[in-house]
Coordinates of C-alpha atoms in Angstrom, one line a residue:
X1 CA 89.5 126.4 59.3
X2 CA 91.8 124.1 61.2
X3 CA 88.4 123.4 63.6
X4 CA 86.4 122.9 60.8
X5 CA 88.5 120.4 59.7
X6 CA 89.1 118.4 63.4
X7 CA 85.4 118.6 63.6
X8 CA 85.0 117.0 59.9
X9 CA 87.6 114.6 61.5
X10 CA 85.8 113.5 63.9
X11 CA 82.0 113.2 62.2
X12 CA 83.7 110.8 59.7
X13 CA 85.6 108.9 62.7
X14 CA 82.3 108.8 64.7
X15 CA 80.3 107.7 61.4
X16 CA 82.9 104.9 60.7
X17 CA 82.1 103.6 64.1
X18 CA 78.5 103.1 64.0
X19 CA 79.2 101.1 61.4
X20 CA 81.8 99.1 62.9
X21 CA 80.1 98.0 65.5
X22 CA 79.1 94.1 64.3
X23 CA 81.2 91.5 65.9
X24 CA 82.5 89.9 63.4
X25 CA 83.9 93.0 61.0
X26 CA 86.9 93.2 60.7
X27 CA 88.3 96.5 62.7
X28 CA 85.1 97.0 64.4
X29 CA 85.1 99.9 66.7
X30 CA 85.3 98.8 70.5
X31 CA 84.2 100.6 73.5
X32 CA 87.2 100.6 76.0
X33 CA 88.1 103.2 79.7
X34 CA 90.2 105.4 77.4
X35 CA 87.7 105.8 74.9
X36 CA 86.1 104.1 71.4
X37 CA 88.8 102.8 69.2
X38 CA 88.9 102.2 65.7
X39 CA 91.0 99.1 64.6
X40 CA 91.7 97.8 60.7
X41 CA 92.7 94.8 59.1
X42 CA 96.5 94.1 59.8
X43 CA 98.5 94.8 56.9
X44 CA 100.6 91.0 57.3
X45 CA 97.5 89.1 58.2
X46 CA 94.4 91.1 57.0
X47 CA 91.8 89.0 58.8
X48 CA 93.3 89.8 62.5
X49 CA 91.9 93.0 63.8
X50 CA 94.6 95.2 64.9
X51 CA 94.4 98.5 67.4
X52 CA 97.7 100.5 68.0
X53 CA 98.6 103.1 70.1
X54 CA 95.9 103.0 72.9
X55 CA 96.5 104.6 75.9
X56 CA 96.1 103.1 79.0
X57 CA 97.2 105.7 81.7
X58 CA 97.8 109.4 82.0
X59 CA 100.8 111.0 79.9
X60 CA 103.5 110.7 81.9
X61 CA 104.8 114.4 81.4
X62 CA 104.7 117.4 83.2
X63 CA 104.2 116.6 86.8
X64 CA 104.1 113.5 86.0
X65 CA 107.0 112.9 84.4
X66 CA 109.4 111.0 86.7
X67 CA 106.1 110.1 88.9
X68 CA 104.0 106.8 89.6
X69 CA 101.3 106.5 86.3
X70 CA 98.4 107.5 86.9
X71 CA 94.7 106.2 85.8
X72 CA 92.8 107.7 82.1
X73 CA 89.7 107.7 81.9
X74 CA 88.7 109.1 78.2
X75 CA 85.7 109.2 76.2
X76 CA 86.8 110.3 73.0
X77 CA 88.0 108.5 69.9
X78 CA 90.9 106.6 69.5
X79 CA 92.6 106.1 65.9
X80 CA 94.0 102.6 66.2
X81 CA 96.0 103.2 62.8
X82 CA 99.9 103.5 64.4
X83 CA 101.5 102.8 67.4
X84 CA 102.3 105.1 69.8
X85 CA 105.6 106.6 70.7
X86 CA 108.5 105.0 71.8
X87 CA 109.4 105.5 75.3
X88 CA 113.0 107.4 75.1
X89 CA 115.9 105.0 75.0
X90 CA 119.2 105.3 76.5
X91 CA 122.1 106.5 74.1
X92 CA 124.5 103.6 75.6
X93 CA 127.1 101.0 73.5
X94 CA 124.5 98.5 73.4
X95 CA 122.1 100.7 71.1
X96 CA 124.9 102.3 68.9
X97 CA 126.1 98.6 68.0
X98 CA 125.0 98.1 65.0
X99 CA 126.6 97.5 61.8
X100 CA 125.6 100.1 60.2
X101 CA 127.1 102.6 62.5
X102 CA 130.9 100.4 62.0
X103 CA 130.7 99.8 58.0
X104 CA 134.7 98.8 58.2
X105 CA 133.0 95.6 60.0
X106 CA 130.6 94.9 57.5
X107 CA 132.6 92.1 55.9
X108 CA 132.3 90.0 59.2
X109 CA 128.7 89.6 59.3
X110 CA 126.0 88.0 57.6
X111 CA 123.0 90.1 55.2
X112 CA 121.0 88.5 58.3
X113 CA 123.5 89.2 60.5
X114 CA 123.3 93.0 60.0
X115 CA 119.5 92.6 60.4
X116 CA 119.8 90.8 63.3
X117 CA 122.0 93.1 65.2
X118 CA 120.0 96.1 64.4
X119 CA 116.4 94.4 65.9
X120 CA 119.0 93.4 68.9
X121 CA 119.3 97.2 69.6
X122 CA 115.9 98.0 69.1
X123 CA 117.1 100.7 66.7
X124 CA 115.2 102.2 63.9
X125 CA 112.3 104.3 65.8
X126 CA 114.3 107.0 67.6
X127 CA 112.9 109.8 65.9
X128 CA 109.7 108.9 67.6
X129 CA 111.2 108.9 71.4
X130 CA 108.7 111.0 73.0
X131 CA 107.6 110.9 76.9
X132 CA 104.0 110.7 75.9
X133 CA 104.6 106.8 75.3
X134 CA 102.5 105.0 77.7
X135 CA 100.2 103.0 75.2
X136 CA 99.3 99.5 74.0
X137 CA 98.5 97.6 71.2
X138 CA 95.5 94.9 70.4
X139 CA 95.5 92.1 67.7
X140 CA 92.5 90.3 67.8
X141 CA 90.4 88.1 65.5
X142 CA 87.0 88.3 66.9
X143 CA 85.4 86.6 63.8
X144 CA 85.5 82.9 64.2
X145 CA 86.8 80.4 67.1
X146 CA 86.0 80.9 71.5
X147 CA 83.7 84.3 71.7
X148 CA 86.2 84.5 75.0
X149 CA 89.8 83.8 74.0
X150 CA 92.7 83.8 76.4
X151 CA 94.6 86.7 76.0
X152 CA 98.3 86.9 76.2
X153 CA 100.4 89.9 76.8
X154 CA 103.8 90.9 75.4
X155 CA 106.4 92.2 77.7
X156 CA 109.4 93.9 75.8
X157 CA 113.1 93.0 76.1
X158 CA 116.0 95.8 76.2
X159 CA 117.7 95.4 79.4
X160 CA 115.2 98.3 80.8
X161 CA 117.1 100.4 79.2
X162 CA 115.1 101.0 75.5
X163 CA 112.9 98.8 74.1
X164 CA 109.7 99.2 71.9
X165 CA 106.2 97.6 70.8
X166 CA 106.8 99.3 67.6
X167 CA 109.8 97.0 66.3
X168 CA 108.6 94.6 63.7
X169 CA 109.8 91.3 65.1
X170 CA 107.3 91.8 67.6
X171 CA 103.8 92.0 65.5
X172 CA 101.3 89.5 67.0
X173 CA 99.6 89.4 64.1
X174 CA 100.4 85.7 62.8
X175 CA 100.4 84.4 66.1
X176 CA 96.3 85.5 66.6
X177 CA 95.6 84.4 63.1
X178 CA 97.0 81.1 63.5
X179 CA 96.1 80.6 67.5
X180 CA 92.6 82.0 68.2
X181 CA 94.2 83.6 71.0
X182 CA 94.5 87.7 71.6
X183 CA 97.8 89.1 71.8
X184 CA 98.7 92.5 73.3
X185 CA 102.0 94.1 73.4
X186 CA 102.5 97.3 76.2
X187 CA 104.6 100.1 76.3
X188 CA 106.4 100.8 80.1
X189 CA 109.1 103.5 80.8
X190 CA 112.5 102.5 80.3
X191 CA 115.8 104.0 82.3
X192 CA 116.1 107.2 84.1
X193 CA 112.0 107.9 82.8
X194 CA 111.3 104.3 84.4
X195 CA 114.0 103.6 87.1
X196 CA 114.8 107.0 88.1
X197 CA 115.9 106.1 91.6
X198 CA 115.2 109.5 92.9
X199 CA 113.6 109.8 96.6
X200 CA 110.4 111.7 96.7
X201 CA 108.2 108.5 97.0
X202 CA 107.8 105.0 98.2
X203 CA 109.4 103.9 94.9
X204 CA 111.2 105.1 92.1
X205 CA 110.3 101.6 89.9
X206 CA 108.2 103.8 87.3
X207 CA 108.4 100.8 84.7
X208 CA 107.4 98.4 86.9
X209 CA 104.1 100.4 87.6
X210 CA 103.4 101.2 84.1
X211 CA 102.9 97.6 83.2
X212 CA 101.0 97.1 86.4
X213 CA 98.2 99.5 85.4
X214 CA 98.7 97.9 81.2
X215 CA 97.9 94.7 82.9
X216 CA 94.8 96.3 85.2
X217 CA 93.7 97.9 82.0
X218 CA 93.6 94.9 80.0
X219 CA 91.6 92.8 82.5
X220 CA 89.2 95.6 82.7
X221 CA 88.6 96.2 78.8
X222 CA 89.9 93.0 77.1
X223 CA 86.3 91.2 77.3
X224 CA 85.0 94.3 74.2
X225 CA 87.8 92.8 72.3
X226 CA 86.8 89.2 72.6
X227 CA 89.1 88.2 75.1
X228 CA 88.3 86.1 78.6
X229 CA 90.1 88.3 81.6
X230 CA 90.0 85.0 83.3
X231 CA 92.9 83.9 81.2
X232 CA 95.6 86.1 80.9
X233 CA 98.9 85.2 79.8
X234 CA 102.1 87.4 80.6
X235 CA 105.3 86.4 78.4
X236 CA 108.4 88.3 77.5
X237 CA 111.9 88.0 76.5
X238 CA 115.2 89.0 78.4
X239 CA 114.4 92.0 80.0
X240 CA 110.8 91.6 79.9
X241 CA 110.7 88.0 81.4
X242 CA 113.2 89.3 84.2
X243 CA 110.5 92.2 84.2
X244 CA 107.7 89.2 84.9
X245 CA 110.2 87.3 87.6
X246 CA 109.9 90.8 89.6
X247 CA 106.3 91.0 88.8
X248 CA 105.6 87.5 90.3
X249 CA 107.4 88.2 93.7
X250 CA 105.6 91.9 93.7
X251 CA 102.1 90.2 93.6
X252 CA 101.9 86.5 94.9
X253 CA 98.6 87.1 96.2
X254 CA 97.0 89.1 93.3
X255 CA 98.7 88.9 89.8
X256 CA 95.6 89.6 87.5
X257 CA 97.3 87.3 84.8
X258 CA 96.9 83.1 85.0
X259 CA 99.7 82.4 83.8
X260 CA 103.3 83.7 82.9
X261 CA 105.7 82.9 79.9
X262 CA 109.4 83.7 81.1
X263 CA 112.0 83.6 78.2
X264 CA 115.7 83.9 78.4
X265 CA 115.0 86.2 81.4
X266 CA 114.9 86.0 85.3
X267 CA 115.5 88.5 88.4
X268 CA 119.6 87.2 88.9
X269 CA 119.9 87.7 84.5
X270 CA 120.5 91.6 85.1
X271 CA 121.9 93.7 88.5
X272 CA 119.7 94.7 90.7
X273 CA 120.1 98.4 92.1
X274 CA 120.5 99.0 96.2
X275 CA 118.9 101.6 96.8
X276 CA 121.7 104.1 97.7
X277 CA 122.7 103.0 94.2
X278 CA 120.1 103.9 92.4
X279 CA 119.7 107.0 94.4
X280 CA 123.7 107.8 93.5
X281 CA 122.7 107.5 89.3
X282 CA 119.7 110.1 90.4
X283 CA 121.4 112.8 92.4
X284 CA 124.8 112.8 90.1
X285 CA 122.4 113.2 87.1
X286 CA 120.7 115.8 88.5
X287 CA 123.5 117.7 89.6
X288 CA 125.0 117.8 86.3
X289 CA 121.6 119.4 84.8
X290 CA 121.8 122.2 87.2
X291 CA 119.0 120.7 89.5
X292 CA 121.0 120.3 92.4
X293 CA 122.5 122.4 95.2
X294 CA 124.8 121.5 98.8
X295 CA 121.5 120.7 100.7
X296 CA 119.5 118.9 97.9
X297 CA 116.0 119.5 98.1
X298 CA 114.5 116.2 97.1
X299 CA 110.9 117.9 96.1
X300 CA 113.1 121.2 95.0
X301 CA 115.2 118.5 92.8
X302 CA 112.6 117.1 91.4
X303 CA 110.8 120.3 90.2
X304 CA 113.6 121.2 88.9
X305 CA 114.1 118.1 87.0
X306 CA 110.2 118.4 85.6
X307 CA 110.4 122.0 83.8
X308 CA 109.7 121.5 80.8
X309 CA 112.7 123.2 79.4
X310 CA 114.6 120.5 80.5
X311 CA 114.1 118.6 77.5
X312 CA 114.2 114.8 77.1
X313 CA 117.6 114.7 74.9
X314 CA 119.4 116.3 78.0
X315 CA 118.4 114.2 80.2
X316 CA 119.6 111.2 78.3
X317 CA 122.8 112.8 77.3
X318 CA 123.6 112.8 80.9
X319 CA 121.8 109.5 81.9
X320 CA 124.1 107.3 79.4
X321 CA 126.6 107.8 82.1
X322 CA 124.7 106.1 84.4
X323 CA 123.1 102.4 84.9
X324 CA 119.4 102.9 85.5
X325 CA 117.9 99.0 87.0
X326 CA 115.2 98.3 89.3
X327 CA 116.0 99.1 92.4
X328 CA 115.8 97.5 95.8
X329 CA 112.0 99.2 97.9
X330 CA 110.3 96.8 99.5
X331 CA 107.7 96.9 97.7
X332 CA 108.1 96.1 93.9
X333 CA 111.5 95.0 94.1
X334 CA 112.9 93.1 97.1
X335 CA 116.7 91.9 98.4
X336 CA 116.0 88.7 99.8
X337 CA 114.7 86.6 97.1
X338 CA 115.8 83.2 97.9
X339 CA 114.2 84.1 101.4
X340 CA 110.9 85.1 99.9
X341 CA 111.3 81.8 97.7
X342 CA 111.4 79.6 100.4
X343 CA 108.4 81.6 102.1
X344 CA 106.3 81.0 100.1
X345 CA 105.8 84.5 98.6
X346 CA 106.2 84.5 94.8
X347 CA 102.5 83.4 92.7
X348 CA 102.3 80.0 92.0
X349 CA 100.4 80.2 88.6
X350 CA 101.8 78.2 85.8
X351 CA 104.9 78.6 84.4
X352 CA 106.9 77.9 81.1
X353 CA 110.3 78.6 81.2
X354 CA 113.7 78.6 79.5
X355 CA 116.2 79.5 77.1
X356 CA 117.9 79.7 74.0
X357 CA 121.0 77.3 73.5
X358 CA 123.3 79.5 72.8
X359 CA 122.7 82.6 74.5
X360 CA 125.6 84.6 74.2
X361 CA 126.7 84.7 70.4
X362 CA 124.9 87.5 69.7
X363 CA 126.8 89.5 72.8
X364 CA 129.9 87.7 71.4
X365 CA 129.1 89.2 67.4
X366 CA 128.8 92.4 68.9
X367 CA 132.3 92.7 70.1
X368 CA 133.6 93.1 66.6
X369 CA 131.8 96.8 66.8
X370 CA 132.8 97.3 70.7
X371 CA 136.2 96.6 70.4
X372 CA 136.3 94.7 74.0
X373 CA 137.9 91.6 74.4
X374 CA 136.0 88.1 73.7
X375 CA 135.2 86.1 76.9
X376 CA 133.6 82.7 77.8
X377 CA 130.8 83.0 76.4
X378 CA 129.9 79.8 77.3
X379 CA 129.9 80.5 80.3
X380 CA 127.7 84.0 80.0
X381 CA 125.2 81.5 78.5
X382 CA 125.1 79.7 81.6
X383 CA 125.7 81.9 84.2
X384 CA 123.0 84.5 83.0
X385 CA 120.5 83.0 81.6
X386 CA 120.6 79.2 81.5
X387 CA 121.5 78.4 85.5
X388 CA 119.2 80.8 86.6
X389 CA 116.1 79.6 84.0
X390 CA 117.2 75.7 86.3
X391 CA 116.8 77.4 89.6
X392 CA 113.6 79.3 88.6
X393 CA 111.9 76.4 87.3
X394 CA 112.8 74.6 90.6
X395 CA 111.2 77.4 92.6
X396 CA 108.1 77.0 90.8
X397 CA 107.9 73.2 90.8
X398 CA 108.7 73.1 94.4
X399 CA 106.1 74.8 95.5
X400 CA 103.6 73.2 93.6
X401 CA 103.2 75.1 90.9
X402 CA 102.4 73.6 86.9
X403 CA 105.5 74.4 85.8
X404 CA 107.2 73.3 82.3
X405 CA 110.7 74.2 81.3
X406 CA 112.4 74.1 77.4
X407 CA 115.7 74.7 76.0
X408 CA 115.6 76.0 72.7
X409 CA 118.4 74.9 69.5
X410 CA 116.6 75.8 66.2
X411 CA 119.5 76.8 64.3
X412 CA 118.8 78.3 60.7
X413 CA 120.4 79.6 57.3
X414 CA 118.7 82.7 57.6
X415 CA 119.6 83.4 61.3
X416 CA 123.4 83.1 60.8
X417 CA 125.0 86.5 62.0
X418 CA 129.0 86.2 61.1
X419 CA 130.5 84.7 58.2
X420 CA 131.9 81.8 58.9
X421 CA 130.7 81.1 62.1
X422 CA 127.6 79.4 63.5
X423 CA 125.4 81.3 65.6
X424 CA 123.7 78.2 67.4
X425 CA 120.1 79.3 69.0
X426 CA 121.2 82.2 69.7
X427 CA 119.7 85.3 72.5
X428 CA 116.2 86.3 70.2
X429 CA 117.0 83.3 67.8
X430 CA 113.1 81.7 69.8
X431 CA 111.8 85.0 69.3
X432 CA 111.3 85.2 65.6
X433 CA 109.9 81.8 65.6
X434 CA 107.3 82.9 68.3
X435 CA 106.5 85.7 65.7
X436 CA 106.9 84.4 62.3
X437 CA 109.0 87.6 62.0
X438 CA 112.0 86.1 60.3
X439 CA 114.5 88.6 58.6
X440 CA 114.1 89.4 55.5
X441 CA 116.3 92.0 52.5
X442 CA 118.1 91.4 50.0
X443 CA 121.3 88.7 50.5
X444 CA 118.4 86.7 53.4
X445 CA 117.8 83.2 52.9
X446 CA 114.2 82.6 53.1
X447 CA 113.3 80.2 55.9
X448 CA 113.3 76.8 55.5
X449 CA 109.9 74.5 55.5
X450 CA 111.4 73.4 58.7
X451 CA 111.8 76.6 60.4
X452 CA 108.4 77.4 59.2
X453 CA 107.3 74.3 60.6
X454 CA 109.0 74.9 63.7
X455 CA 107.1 78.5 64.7
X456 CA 103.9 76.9 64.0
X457 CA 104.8 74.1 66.8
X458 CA 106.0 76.8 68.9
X459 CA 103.3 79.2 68.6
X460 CA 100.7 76.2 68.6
X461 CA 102.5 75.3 72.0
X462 CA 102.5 78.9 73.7
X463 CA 98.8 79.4 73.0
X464 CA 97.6 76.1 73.6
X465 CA 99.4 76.8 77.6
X466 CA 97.5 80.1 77.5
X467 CA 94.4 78.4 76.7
X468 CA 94.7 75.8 79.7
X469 CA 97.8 76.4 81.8
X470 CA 96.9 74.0 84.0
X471 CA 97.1 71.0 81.5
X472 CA 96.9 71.9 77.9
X473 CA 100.7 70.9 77.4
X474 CA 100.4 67.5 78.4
X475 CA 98.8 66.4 75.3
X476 CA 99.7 69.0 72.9
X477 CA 100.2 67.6 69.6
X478 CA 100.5 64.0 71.3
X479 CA 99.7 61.9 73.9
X480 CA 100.1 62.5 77.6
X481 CA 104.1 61.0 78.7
X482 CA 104.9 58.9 81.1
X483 CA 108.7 59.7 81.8
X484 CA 109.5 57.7 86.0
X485 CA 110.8 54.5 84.3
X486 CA 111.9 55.6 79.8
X487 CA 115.6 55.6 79.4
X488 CA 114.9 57.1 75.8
X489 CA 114.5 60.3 74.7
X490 CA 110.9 60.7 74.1
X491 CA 109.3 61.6 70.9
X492 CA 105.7 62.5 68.9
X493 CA 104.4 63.2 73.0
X494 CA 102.6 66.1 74.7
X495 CA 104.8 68.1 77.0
X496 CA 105.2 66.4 80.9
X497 CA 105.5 68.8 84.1
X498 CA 109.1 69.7 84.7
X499 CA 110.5 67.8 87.7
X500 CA 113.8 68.2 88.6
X501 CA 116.0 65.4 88.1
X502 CA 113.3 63.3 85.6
X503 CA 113.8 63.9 81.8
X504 CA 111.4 66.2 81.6
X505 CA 113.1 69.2 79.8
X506 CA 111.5 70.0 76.7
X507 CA 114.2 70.6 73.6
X508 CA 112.5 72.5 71.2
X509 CA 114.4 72.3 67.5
X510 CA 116.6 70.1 68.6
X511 CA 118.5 69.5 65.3
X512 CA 115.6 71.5 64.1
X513 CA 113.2 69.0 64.5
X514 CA 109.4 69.3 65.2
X515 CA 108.5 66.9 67.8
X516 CA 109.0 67.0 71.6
X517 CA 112.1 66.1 72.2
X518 CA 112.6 65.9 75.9
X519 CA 115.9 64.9 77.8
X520 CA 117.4 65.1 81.5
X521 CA 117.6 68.4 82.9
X522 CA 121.0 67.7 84.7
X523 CA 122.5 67.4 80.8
X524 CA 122.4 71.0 81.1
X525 CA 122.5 72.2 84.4
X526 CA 125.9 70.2 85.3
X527 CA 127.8 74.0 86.0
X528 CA 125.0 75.1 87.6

């Protein structure tokens, strides 16, 4: 019986898609390396086709868990109804701190606040943590506008140590209904599963491969979904722009993608591992499990450490003692970066860059659940994530490359995390405007028309660059600027090139306005 019913399955799956196959429906069944995929109408914005859980390499279990990813070739039918599964996350302090786990802090925070903190830790999915994860998601509005859009790829946040294409913030389905663009968001291995640090290989940087092959996959398939492989956009947050800053030194002669998107991230934002270090996490891990002995075996370790009765809940309950980063190889990761900088050897595709205005007050709201001392958070807002955004923009535009750079203050009612206290543009504050996905429950102001206003300039802008990275921003909504000789801050103008030292610094909501605003770069970058 249980046959007859997977082949009923798939005759009606297989029927549905010979009658999906016209352009412009809706959903339409699409021909891709890992096999046909069935899409449907996405439940926020039902004319944007949307495609979840497709997988774009092998599973990464068994032999292969702990192992480079390797290539899937399929040829059966995919379900595009739900994502995949999220790759495992790390039980650490930063993923527990949330409000709901510390209700005697309740009164401290915001209705928004405790939403805020919880999308912060990525926390919701962790019943679906499985090591089968490895999959991507399409959004796509084939229907109207270029028959060969640019395509833009989402690169998670989470400090590489969770993170998931399944949390709502990140549905890419306003910004493809609004932007004739194609948005798709990847899956990589986080942690021990992705950083493992072990020494059977060339490389323990399982993460960093994982979106390699997401991005191969894409260029290879994107075209059956509409998209123009010519034009591919890579943009993340946190840890996923610090994953693209790696990715652009790890392929300066081939990155695939035209363009790159790097938000509140770079390399110097988060440690990165020697290789001893790395290696120190792996072996004291797998000692603990029982998978080590005096002479340590690296292949005999690693067997050990793929038999399937080792399940993945052990693994992490060990792992949280541990900090699992990219680590130093040669080949994906590298210890000389200013040296490679002035070399020469980083792409030189187009760049948008910056951060949020007040990085740190969502690290600083979370101390009222950690119990650790308050610190100068100022100073973690520049130190991490503002001076580095300066220096990486001046790498770019040094060597030639179209480069723009932003800061961002939109500063919001319903994006206000303590009581009493204002959160500023805080770290994720520019993401919610990127994806219309504003929180919402009861006690949430709605946003404002200006906020509204404000992600539709935003997502206008990040589109119109990965439509024409080259020169799209110089007029966008306004005319090209002329900035050698104005003493003022320009307003109602397209975006200049950044050059260091000319006021060329975009300030996006600044006192939540929806113009350019641009001002001198050195107003910010004083304590750099």
């Amino acid at each position: 019986m249980k046959y007859l019913q997977l082949f009923f399955f798939i005759a009606v799956a297989l029927a549905q898609c010979s009658s999906l196959y016209e352009s412009s429906r809706i959903g339409r069944c699409v021909n891709t390396t890992s096999g046909e995929v069935a899409g449907h109408p996405s439940a926020k914005n039902p004319s944007v086709s949307e495609y979840l859980g497709i997988p774009f390499v092998q599973p990464p279990i068994g032999n292969l868990r702990f192992a480079p990813p390797q290539p899937y070739t399929g040829t059966g039918f995919i379900n595009g109804t739900n994502f995949g599964y999220t790759c495992p996350k790390l039980f650490t302090d930063a993923l527990s701190l949330i409000p709901v786990n510390f209700p005697n802090t309740h009164g401290n925070y915001t209705p928004s606040g405790i939403s805020i903190l919880s999308t912060f830790a990525q926390a919701g999915d962790e019943a679906r943590n499985n090591e089968d994860c490895l999959t991507l998601n399409i959004w796509a509005k084939p229907q109207v506008g270029e028959s060969k859009k640019a395509v833009m790829i989402w690169i998670y946040g989470g400090a590489f140590r969770d993170g998931s294409t399944s949390v709502p913030i990140y549905d890419g389905s306003t910004l493809v209904a609004e932007e004739d663009v194609i948005m798709v968001s990847i899956n990589y291995r986080v942690n021990i599963f992705g950083f493992s640090g072990d020494a059977t290989g060339p490389t323990s940087n399982y993460g960093m491969l994982d979106q390699r092959l997401a991005i191969e996959w894409v260029y290879d398939n994107i075209a059956n979904f509409g998209g123009d492989p010519t034009r591919i956009t890579l943009f993340g947050q946190s840890g996923g722009s610090c994953a693209i800053d790696y990715y652009s030194y790890a392929y300066p002669q081939n990155p695939i993608a035209s363009s790159m998107i790097m938000q509140s991230g770079t390399i110097p934002s988060l440690s990165t591992l020697t290789a001893s270090q790395a290696f120190e996490a792996w072996r004291n891990t797998s000692t603990t499990l029982g998978c080590g002995d005096s002479s340590y075996d690296p292949n005999a370790v690693m067997q050990c450490m793929r038999n399937p009765n080792l399940t993945t809940a052990s693994i992490l309950k060990i792992a949280h003692l541990y900090t699992w980063l990219p680590s130093i190889d040669n080949i994906l990761v590298f210890p000389d970066y200013p040296a490679r900088s002035a070399a020469g050897n980083v792409t030189t595709i187009p760049l948008l860059i910056g951060n949020t205005d007040n990085e740190a007050e969502v690290f600083a709201s979370q101390t009222l659940m950690s119990g650790k001392p308050n610190q100068n958070w100022s100073l973690l807002t520049n130190q991490t994530f503002a001076c580095p955004a300066a220096a990486r923009a001046n790498i770019s535009a040094s060597l030639g490359a179209k480069t723009w750079r932003y800061r961002y203050f939109g500063n919001f009612p319903n994006l206000q995390i303590q009581i009493g206290v204002d959160a500023g543009a805080f770290h994720i504050a520019d993401v919610y405007s990127i994806f219309a996905s504003w929180p919402t429950g009861p006690g949430i102001p709605a946003a404002t028309p200006e906020e509204i206003e404000l992600g539709r300039y935003m997502r206008g802008a990040w589109a119109t660059f990965a439509k024409d990275s080259q020169k799209g921003l110089l007029t966008y909504q306004g005319l090209d600027c002329a900035v050698e000789n104005d003493d003022e801050v320009i307003l109602h103008c397209g975006w200049p090139n950044y050059i260091p030292g000319m006021k060329t610094l975009a300030r996006l909501g600044y006192e939540n306005q929806i113009v350019t605003n641009l001002d001198w770069s050195a107003v910010y970058d004083g304590t750099c």
